[in-house]
Coordinates of C-alpha atoms and ligand atoms in Angstrom, one line a residue:
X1 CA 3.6 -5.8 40.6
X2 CA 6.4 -3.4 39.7
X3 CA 6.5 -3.1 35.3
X4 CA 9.6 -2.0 33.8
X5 CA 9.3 1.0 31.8
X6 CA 10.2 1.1 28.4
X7 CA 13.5 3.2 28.6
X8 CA 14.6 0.7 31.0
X9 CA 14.6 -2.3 28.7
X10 CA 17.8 -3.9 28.3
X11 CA 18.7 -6.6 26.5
X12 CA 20.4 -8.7 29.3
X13 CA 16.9 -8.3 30.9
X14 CA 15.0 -11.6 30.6
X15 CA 12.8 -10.9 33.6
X16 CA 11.4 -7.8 32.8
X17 CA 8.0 -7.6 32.8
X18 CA 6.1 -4.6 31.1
X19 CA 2.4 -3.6 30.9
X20 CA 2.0 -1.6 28.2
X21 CA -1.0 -0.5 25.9
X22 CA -1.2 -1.7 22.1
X23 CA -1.3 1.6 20.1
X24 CA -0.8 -0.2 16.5
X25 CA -0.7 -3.6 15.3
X26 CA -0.2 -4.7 11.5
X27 CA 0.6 -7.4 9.4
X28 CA 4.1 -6.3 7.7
X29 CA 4.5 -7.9 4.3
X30 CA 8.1 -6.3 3.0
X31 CA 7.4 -4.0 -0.2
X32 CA 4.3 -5.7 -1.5
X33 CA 1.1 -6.0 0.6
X34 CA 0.3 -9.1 -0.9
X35 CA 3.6 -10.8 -0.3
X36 CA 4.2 -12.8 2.7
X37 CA 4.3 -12.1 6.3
X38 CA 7.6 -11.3 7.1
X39 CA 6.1 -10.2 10.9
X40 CA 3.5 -8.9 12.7
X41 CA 4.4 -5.0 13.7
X42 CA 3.7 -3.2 17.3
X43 CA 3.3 -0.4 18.5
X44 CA 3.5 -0.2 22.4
X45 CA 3.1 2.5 25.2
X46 CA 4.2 2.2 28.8
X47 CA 2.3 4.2 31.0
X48 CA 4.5 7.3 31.2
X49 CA 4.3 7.2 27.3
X50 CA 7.0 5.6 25.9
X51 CA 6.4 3.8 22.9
X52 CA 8.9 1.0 21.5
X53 CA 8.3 -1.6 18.4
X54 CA 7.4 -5.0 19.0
X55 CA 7.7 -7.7 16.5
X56 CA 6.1 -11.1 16.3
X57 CA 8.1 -13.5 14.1
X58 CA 5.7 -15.4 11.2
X59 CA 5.7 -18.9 12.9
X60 CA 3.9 -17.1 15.7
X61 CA 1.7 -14.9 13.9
X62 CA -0.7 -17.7 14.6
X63 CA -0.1 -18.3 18.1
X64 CA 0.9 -15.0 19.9
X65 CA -0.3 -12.5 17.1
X66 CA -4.0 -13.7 17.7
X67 CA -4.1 -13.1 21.2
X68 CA -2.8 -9.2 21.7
X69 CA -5.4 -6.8 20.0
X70 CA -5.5 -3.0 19.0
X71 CA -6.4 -0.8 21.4
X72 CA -5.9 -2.8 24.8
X73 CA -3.5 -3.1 27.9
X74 CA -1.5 -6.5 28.2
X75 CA 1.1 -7.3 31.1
X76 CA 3.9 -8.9 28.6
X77 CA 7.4 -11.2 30.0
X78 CA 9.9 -13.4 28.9
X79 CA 10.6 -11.4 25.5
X80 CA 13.6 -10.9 24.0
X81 CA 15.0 -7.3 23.5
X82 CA 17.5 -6.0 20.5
X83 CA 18.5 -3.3 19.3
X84 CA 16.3 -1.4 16.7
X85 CA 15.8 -2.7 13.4
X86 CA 17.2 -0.9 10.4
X87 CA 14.2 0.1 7.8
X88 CA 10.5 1.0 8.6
X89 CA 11.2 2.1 12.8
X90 CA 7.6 3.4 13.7
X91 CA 9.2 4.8 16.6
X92 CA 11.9 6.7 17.1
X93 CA 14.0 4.4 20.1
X94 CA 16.8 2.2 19.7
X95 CA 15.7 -0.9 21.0
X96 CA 13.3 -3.3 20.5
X97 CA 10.8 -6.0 21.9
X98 CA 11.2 -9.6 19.7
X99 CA 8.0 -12.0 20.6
X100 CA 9.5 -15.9 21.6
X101 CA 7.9 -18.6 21.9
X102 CA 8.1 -18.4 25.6
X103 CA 6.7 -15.0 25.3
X104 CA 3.5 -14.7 27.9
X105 CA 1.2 -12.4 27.2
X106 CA -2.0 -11.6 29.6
X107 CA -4.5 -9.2 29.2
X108 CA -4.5 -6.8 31.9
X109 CA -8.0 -6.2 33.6
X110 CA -8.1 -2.6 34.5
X111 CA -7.9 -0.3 31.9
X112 CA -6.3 3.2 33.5
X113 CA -7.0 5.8 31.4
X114 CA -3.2 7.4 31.7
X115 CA -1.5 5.6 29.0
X116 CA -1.4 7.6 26.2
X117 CA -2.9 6.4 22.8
X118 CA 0.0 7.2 20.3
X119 CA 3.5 8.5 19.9
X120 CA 4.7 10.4 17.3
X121 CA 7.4 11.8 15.8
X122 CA 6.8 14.8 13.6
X123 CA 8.3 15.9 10.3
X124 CA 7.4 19.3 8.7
X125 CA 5.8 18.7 5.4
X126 CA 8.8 21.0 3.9
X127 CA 11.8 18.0 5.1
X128 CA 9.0 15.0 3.7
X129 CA 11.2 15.3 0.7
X130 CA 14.1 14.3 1.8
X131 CA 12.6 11.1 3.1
X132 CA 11.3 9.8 -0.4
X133 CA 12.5 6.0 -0.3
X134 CA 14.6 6.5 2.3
X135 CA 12.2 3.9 4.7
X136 CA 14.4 4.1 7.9
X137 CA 11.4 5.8 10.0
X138 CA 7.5 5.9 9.3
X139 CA 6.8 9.3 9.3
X140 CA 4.3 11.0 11.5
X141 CA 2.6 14.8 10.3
X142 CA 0.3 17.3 11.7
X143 CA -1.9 19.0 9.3
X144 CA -5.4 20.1 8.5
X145 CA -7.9 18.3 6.8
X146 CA -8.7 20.4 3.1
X147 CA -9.8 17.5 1.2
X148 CA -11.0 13.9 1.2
X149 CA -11.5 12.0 -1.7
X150 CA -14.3 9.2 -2.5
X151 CA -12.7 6.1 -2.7
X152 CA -11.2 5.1 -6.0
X153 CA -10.1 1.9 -7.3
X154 CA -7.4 0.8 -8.7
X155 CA -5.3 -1.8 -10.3
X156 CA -2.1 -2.3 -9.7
X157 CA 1.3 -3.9 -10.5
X158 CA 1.9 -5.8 -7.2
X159 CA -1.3 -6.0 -5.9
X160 CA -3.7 -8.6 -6.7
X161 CA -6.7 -8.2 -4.7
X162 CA -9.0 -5.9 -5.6
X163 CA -7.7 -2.6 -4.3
X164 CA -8.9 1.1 -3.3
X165 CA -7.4 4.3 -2.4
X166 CA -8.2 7.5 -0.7
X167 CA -6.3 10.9 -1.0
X168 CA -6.5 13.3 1.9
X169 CA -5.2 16.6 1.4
X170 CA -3.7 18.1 4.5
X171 CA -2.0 21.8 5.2
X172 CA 0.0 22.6 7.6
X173 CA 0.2 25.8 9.4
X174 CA 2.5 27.6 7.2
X175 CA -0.1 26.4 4.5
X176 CA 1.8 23.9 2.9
X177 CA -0.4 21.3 1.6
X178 CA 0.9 17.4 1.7
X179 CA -1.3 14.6 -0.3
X180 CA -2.2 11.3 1.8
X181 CA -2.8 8.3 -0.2
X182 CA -4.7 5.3 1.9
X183 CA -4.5 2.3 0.5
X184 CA -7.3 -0.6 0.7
X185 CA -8.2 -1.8 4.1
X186 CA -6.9 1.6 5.6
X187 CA -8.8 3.6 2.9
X188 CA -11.5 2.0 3.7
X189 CA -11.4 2.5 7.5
X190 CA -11.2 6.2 7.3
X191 CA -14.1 7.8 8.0
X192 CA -15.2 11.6 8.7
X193 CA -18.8 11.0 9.3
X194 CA -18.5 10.7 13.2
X195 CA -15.9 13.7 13.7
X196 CA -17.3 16.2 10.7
X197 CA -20.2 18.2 10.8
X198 CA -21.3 19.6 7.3
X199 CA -23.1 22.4 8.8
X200 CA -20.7 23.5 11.5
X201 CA -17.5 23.2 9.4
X202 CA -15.1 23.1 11.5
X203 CA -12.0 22.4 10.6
X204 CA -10.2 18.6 11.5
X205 CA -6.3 18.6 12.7
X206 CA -5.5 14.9 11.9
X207 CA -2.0 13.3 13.3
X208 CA -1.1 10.5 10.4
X209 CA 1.4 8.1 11.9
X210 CA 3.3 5.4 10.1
X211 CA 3.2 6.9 6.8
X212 CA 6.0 6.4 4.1
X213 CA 7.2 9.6 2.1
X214 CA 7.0 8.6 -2.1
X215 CA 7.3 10.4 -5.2
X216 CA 5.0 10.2 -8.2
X217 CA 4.2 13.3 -9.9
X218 CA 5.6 14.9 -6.4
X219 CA 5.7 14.2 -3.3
X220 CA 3.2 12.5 -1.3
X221 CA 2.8 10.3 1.8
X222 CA 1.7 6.9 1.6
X223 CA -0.5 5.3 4.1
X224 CA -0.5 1.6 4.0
X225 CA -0.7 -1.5 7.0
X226 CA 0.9 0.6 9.2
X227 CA -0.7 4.1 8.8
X228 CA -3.1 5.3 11.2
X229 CA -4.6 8.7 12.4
X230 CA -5.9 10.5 15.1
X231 CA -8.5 13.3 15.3
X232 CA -8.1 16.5 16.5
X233 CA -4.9 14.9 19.2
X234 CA -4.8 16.5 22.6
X235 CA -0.9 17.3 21.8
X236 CA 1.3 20.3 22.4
X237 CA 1.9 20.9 18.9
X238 CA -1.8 20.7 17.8
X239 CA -2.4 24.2 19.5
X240 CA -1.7 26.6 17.3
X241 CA -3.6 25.1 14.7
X242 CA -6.6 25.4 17.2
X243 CA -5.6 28.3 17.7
X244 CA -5.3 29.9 14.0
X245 CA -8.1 27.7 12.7
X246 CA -10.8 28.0 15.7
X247 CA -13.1 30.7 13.6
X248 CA -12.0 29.4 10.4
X249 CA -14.3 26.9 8.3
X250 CA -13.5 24.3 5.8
X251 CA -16.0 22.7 3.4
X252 CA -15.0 19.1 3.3
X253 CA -17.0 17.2 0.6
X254 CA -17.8 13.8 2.2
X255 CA -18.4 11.7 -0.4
X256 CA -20.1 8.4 1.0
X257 CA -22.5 8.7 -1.9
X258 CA -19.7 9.0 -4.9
X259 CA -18.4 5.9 -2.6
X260 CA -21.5 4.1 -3.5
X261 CA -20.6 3.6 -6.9
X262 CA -17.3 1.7 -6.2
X263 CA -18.9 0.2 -2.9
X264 CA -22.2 -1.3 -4.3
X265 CA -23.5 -1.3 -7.8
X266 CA -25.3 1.5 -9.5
X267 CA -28.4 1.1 -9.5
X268 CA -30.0 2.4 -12.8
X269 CA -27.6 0.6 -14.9
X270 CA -28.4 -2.2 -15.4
X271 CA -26.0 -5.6 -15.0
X272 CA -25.8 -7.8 -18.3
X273 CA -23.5 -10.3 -19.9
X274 CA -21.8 -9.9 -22.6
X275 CA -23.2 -12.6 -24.6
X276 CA -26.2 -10.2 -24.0
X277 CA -24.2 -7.3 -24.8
X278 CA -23.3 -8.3 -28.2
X279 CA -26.5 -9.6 -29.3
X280 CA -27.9 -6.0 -29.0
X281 CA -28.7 -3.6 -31.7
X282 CA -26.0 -0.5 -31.2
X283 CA -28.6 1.5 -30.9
X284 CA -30.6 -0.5 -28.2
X285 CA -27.8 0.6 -25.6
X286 CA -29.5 3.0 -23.4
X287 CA -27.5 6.2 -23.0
X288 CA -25.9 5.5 -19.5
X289 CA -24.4 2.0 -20.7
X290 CA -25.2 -1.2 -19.2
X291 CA -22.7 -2.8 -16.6
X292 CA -20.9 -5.9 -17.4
X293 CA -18.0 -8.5 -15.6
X294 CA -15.3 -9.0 -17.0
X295 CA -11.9 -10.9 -16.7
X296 CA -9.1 -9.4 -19.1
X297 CA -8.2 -12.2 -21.0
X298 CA -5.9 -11.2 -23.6
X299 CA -4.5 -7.7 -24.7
X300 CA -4.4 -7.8 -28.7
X301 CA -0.6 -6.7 -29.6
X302 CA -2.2 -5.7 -32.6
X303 CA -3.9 -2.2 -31.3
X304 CA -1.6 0.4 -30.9
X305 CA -2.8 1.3 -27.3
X306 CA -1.6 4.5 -27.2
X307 CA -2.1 8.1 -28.7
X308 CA -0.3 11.1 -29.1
X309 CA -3.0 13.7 -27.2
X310 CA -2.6 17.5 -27.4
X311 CA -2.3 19.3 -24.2
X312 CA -4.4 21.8 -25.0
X313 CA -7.2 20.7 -26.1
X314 CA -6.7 17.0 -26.0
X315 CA -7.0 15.8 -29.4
X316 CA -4.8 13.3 -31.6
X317 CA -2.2 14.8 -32.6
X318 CA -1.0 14.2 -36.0
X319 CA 2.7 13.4 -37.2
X320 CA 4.3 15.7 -38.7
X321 CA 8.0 16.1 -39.1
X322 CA 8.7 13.4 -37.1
X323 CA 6.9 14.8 -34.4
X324 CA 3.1 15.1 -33.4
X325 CA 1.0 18.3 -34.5
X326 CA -2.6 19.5 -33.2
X327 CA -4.0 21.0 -35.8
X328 CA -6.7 23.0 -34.0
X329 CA -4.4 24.3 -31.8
X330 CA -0.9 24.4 -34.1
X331 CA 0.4 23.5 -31.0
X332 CA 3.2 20.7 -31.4
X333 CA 3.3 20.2 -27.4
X334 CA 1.7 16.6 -26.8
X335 CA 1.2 14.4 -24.1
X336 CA 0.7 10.2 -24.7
X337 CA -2.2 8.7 -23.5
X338 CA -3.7 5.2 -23.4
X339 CA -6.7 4.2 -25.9
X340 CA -6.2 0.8 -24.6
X341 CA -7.9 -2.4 -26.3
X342 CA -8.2 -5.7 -24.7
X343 CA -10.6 -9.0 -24.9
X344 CA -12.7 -9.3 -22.4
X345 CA -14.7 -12.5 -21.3
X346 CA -17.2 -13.7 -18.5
X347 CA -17.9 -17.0 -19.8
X348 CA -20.6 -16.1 -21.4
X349 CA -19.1 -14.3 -24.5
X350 CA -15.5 -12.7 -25.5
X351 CA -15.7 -9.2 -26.6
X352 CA -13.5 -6.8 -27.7
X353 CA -13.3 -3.5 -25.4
X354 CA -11.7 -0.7 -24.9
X355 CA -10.8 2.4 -22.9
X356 CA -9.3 5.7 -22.8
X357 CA -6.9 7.3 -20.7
X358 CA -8.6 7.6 -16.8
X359 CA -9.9 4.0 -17.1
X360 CA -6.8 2.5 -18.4
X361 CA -4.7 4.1 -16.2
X362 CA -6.8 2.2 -13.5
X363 CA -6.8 -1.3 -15.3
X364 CA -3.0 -0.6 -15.9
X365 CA -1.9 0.6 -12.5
X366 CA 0.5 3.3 -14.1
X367 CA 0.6 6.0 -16.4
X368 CA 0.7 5.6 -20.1
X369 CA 4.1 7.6 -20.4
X370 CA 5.4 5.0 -17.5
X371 CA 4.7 1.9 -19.2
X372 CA 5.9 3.0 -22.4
X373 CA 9.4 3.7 -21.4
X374 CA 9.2 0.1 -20.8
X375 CA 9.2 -0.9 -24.2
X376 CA 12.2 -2.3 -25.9
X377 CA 12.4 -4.0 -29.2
X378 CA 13.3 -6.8 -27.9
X379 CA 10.2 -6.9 -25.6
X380 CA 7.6 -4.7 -27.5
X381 CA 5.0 -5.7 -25.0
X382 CA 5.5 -4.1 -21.5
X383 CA 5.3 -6.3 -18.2
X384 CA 2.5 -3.5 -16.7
X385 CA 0.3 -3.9 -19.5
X386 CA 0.8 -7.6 -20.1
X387 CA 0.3 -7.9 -16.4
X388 CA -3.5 -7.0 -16.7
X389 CA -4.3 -10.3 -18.0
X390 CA -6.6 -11.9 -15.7
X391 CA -7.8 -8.9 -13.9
X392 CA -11.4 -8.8 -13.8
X393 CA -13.9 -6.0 -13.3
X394 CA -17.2 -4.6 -13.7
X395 CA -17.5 -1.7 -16.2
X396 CA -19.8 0.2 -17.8
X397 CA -19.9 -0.1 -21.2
X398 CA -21.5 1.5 -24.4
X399 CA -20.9 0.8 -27.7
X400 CA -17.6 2.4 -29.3
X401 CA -18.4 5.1 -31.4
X402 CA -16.9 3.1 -34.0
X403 CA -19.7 0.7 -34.2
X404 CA -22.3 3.3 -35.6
X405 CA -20.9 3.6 -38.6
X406 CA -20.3 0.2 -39.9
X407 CA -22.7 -1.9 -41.2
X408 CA -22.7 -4.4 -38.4
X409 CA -26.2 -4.7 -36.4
X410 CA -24.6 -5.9 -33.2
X411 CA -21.7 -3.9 -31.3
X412 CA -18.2 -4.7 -32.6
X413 CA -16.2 -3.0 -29.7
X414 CA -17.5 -2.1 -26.6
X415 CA -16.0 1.1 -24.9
X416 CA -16.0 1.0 -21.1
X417 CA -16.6 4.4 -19.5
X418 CA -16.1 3.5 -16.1
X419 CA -14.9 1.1 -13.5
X420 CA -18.2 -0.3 -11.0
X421 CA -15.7 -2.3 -9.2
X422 CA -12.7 -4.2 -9.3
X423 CA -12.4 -7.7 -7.9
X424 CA -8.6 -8.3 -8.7
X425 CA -6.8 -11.3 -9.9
X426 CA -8.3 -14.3 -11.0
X427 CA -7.1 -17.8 -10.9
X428 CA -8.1 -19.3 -14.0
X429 CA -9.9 -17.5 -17.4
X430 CA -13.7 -17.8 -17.8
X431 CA -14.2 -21.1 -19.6
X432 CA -16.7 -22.0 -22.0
X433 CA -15.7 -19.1 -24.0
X434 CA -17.1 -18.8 -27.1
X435 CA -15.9 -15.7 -29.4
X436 CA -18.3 -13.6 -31.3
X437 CA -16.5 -10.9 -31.7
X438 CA -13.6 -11.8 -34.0
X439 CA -11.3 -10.0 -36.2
X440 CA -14.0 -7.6 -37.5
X441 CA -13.4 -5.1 -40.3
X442 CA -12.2 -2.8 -37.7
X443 CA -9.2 -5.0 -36.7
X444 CA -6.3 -5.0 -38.5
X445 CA -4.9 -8.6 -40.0
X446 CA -2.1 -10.6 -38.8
X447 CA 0.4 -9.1 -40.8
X448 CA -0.4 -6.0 -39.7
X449 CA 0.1 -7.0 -36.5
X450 CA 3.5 -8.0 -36.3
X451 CA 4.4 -5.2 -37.9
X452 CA 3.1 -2.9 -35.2
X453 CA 4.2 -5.2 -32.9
X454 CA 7.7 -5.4 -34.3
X455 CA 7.8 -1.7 -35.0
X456 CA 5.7 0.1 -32.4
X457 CA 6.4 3.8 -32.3
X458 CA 6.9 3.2 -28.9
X459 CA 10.0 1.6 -29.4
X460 CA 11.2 4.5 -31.3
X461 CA 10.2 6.7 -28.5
X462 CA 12.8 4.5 -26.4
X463 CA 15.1 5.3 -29.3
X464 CA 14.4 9.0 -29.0
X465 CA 15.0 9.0 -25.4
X466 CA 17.8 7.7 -26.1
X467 CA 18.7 10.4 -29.1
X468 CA 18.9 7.8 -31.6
X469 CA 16.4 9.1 -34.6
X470 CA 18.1 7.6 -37.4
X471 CA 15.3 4.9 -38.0
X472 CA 13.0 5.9 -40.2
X473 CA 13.1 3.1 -43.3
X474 CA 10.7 1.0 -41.3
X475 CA 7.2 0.9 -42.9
X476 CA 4.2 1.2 -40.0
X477 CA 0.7 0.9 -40.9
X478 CA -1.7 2.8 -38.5
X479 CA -4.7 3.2 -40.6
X480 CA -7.1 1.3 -38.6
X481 CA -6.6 2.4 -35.2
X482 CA -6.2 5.7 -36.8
X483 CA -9.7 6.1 -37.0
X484 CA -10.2 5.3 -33.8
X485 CA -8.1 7.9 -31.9
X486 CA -9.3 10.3 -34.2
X487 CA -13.1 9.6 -33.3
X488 CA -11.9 9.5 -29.4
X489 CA -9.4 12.6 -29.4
X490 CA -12.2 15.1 -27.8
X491 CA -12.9 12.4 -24.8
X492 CA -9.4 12.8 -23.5
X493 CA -9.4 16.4 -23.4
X494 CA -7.0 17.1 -20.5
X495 CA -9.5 19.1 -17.9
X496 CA -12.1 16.3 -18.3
X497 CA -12.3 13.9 -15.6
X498 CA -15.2 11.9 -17.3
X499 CA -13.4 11.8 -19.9
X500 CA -13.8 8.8 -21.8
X501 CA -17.9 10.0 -23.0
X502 CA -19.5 10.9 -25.6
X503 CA -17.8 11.2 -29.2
X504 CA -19.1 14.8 -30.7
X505 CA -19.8 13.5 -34.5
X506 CA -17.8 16.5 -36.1
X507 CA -14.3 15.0 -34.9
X508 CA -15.4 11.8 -37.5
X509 CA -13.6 13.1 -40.2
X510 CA -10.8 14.1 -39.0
X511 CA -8.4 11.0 -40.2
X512 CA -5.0 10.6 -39.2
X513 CA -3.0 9.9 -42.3
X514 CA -1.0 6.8 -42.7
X515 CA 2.2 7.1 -41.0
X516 CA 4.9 5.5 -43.2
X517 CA 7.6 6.2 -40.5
X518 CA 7.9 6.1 -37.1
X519 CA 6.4 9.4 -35.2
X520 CA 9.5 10.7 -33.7
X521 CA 9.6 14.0 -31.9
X522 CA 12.5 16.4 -32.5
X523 CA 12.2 18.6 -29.6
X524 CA 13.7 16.4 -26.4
X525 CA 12.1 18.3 -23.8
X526 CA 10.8 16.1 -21.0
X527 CA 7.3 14.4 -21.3
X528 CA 4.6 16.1 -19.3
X529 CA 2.3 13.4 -17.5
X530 CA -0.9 15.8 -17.1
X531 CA -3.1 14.9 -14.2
X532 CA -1.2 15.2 -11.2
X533 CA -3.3 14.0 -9.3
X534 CA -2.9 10.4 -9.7
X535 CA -1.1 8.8 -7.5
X536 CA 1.4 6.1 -8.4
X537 CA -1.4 3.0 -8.3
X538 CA 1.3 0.6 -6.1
X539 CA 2.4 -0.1 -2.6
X540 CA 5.5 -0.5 -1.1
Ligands
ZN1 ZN1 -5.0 20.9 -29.6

């Protein structure tokens, strides 16, 4: 039987019949991965190595989409052929094959080992810049393989399962390093076990395909649906990286047992409810915490869920002059950072928790600067962070610091130091709940409240962006969650990635004074988000 190659595709050809191999297959869901199917994506290769996108409308996801798998050889006819589509070409040719419903589709029996198992299409890491949200073309890059990060989990804005990421840090021959962010399913699947040797060392060249170029805190490529990779590639453009990296080694920290924590539970910490939890004496919280499950059912607009942190050392800053102060350092240079406070429930008990800037920024999805630019006056609560209602996860908690000095023989607030694992949205709130923790000493009253809620400083940061610092008559009340930040300044200290520990008792009694005016900041130099190495926690 005589196969048309792919070159030779034309769209007034109905009878051409190709055979082709399968290089990539995925479900494409438009900007969210949890929307829709739009269509089911292809990659295929002829035999002299031509590869062309195939599509497979939604109402025959079902029907055609089942049948042709990853990774195999299929004899194809009666398709339709077009023109290439405008955004996300995985390939770089101008036409391509639609799926019909007369579409025939049969896998081919011999398997010849000619047709090549990708094409690609490289960018140098120093043009990915010019591709940020410009989706015409996946990319496709070439580097070496520096670093590999455990999976980490996240929360995010569009998402609703539970999610994961993993960031691979690449370099290209000229040394050029590019960050790769996999998301869930593809985060999951990449694994360095089989082609890495701890002992040997020796370095990996990886080929990412289908990647998207983003920018959060810089550039980096974003590996979703469509992304895959290819180890050490037999292609001309690999060689000099054999070449210059041949006697090199690179010490790749393989972290299947960090990946434990998120993967399966930790096992000395032991899993309790939180009707448990706050019938416990503060002090009979073992030092590592216990874990609990918890859905997010309501974030309190009466917290003030952010603090202004130092960026040297990390503390609360205090206001001064309309503008934040470290005293330790007498540095005036801050950064905001969450001290987030929400009710949690499992059912079992509501209680009131709380987290600082690493954890929150993984319940929140985004960066505390981010979602406060979002506020307005009009809406003081912002979308991301009323958004995390109904998100459920296990954590491991302590008791706040708070809680030891009050008189209270049970745990007013829990803190949660880490995320176990997150298991995305739910449908409906824990029922049955039954609140122990109410509004304890520790939470400020109604009136309060609305004040705060009316007159957040974050709105007047939205006014200082905006150069507009006139607004100063407006009593706010911060005393009680004053205390708070004050006691957690040292756990956000910039450098520490566990940061959200242990309180040091000598921070205690340092008090942030009442503010009667809004903190406003009279130097308009740009916000500094600190740890660049979060990655925007959303895919597109
Ligand atoms: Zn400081």
């Amino acid at each position: 039987m005589e196969f048309t190659l792919i070159p030779d595709l034309v769209p007034q050809n109905r009878h051409a019949v190709i055979k082709v191999y399968v290089s990539r297959k995925w479900i494409f869901r438009g900007a969210m991965d949890n929307g829709p199917i739009h269509h089911i994506d292809l990659v295929l290769i002829d035999k002299e190595g031509h590869g062309i996108c195939a599509e497979i409308p939604r109402n025959l996801a079902e029907e055609k989409g089942s049948i042709i798998e990853e990774n195999k050889i299929y004899e194809i006819s009666r398709f339709r052929i077009s023109s290439a589509r405008l955004m996300f070409k995985p390939v770089h040719m101008d036409k391509m094959i639609h799926f019909t419903y007369h579409t025939i589709i049969n896998a081919s029996l011999d398997t010849p080992p000619a047709f090549s198992r990708y094409v690609y299409h490289l960018t140098p890491f120093d043009q990915l810049e010019s591709y940020i949200q410009k989706n015409e073309y996946f990319l496709d890059v070439l580097g070496v393989i520096t670093q590999v990060s455990a999976l980490k989990p996240v929360g995010t804005h569009t998402q609703e399962s539970s999610n994961v990421i993993k960031e691979i840090i690449i370099k290209d021959i000229n040394d050029i390093t590019m960050r790769v962010t996999l998301w869930a399913e593809r985060a999951r699947a990449f694994k360095l076990e089989n082609v890495y040797d701890p002992l040997e060392q020796k370095p990996i060249v990886t080929l990412f395909v289908g990647c998207l170029a983003k920018n959060f805190q810089g550039i980096y490529l974003n590996g979703g649906t469509a992304c895959r990779w290819y180890f050490n590639p037999d292609i001309r453009e690999a060689a000099p990286y054999y070449q210059r990296f041949e006697s090199q080694k690179i010490k790749l920290h393989i972290s299947s047992e960090q990946e434990q924590l998120y993967v399966t539970k930790e096992t000395n910490v032991e899993h309790k409810t939180l009707h448990e939890l706050l019938e416990l004496h503060p002090y009979a919280f073992p030092k590592q915490g216990y874990q609990c499950t918890a859905t997010i059912i309501e974030v309190p607009t009466t917290s003030r869920w952010w603090f202004p942190a130092c960026t040297k050392c990390g503390r609360a800053c205090k206001p001064q002059n309309g503008g934040y102060y470290c005293p330790y350092c007498k540095s005036e240079a801050y950064i905001l950072r969450y001290k987030l406070t929400f009710m949690g429930s499992d059912g079992t008990a509501t209680a009131q928790m709380f987290c600082f800037d690493t954890v929150a920024q993984h319940v929140v999805g985004r960066s505390c600067e981010t979602v406060l630019k979002q506020v307005t006056e009009a809406a003081p609560i912002p979308p991301d962070l009323a958004q995390i209602v109904s998100l459920k996860f296990t954590f491991r908690v302590t008791v706040s610091n708070q809680t030891f000095s009050q008189r209270e023989q049970r745990p007013t607030v829990l803190q949660i130091n880490s995320i176990v694992a997150v298991h995305g949205r739910q449908r409906s709130l824990p029922k049955g709940i039954q609140t122990i923790i109410d509004q304890g000493p520790s939470t400020p009253n109604k009136e309060a409240t609305l004040k705060l809620l009316k007159e957040s400083p974050s709105t007047s940061m939205e006014r200082l962006s905006t150069k507009l610092l006139t607004d100063v008559g407006r009593k706010l009340t911060y005393s009680t969650q004053a205390e708070d930040i004050t006691k957690s300044q040292i756990l956000d200290a910039p450098q520490e990635t566990n940061a959200d520990k242990e309180v040091p008792a000598d921070k205690d009694k340092e008090i942030e004074p009442n503010l009667r005016s809004p903190p406003k900041r009279h130097k308009q130099e740009p916000l500094i988000i600190k740890d660049s190495t979060e990655p925007e926690h959303r895919q597109e």
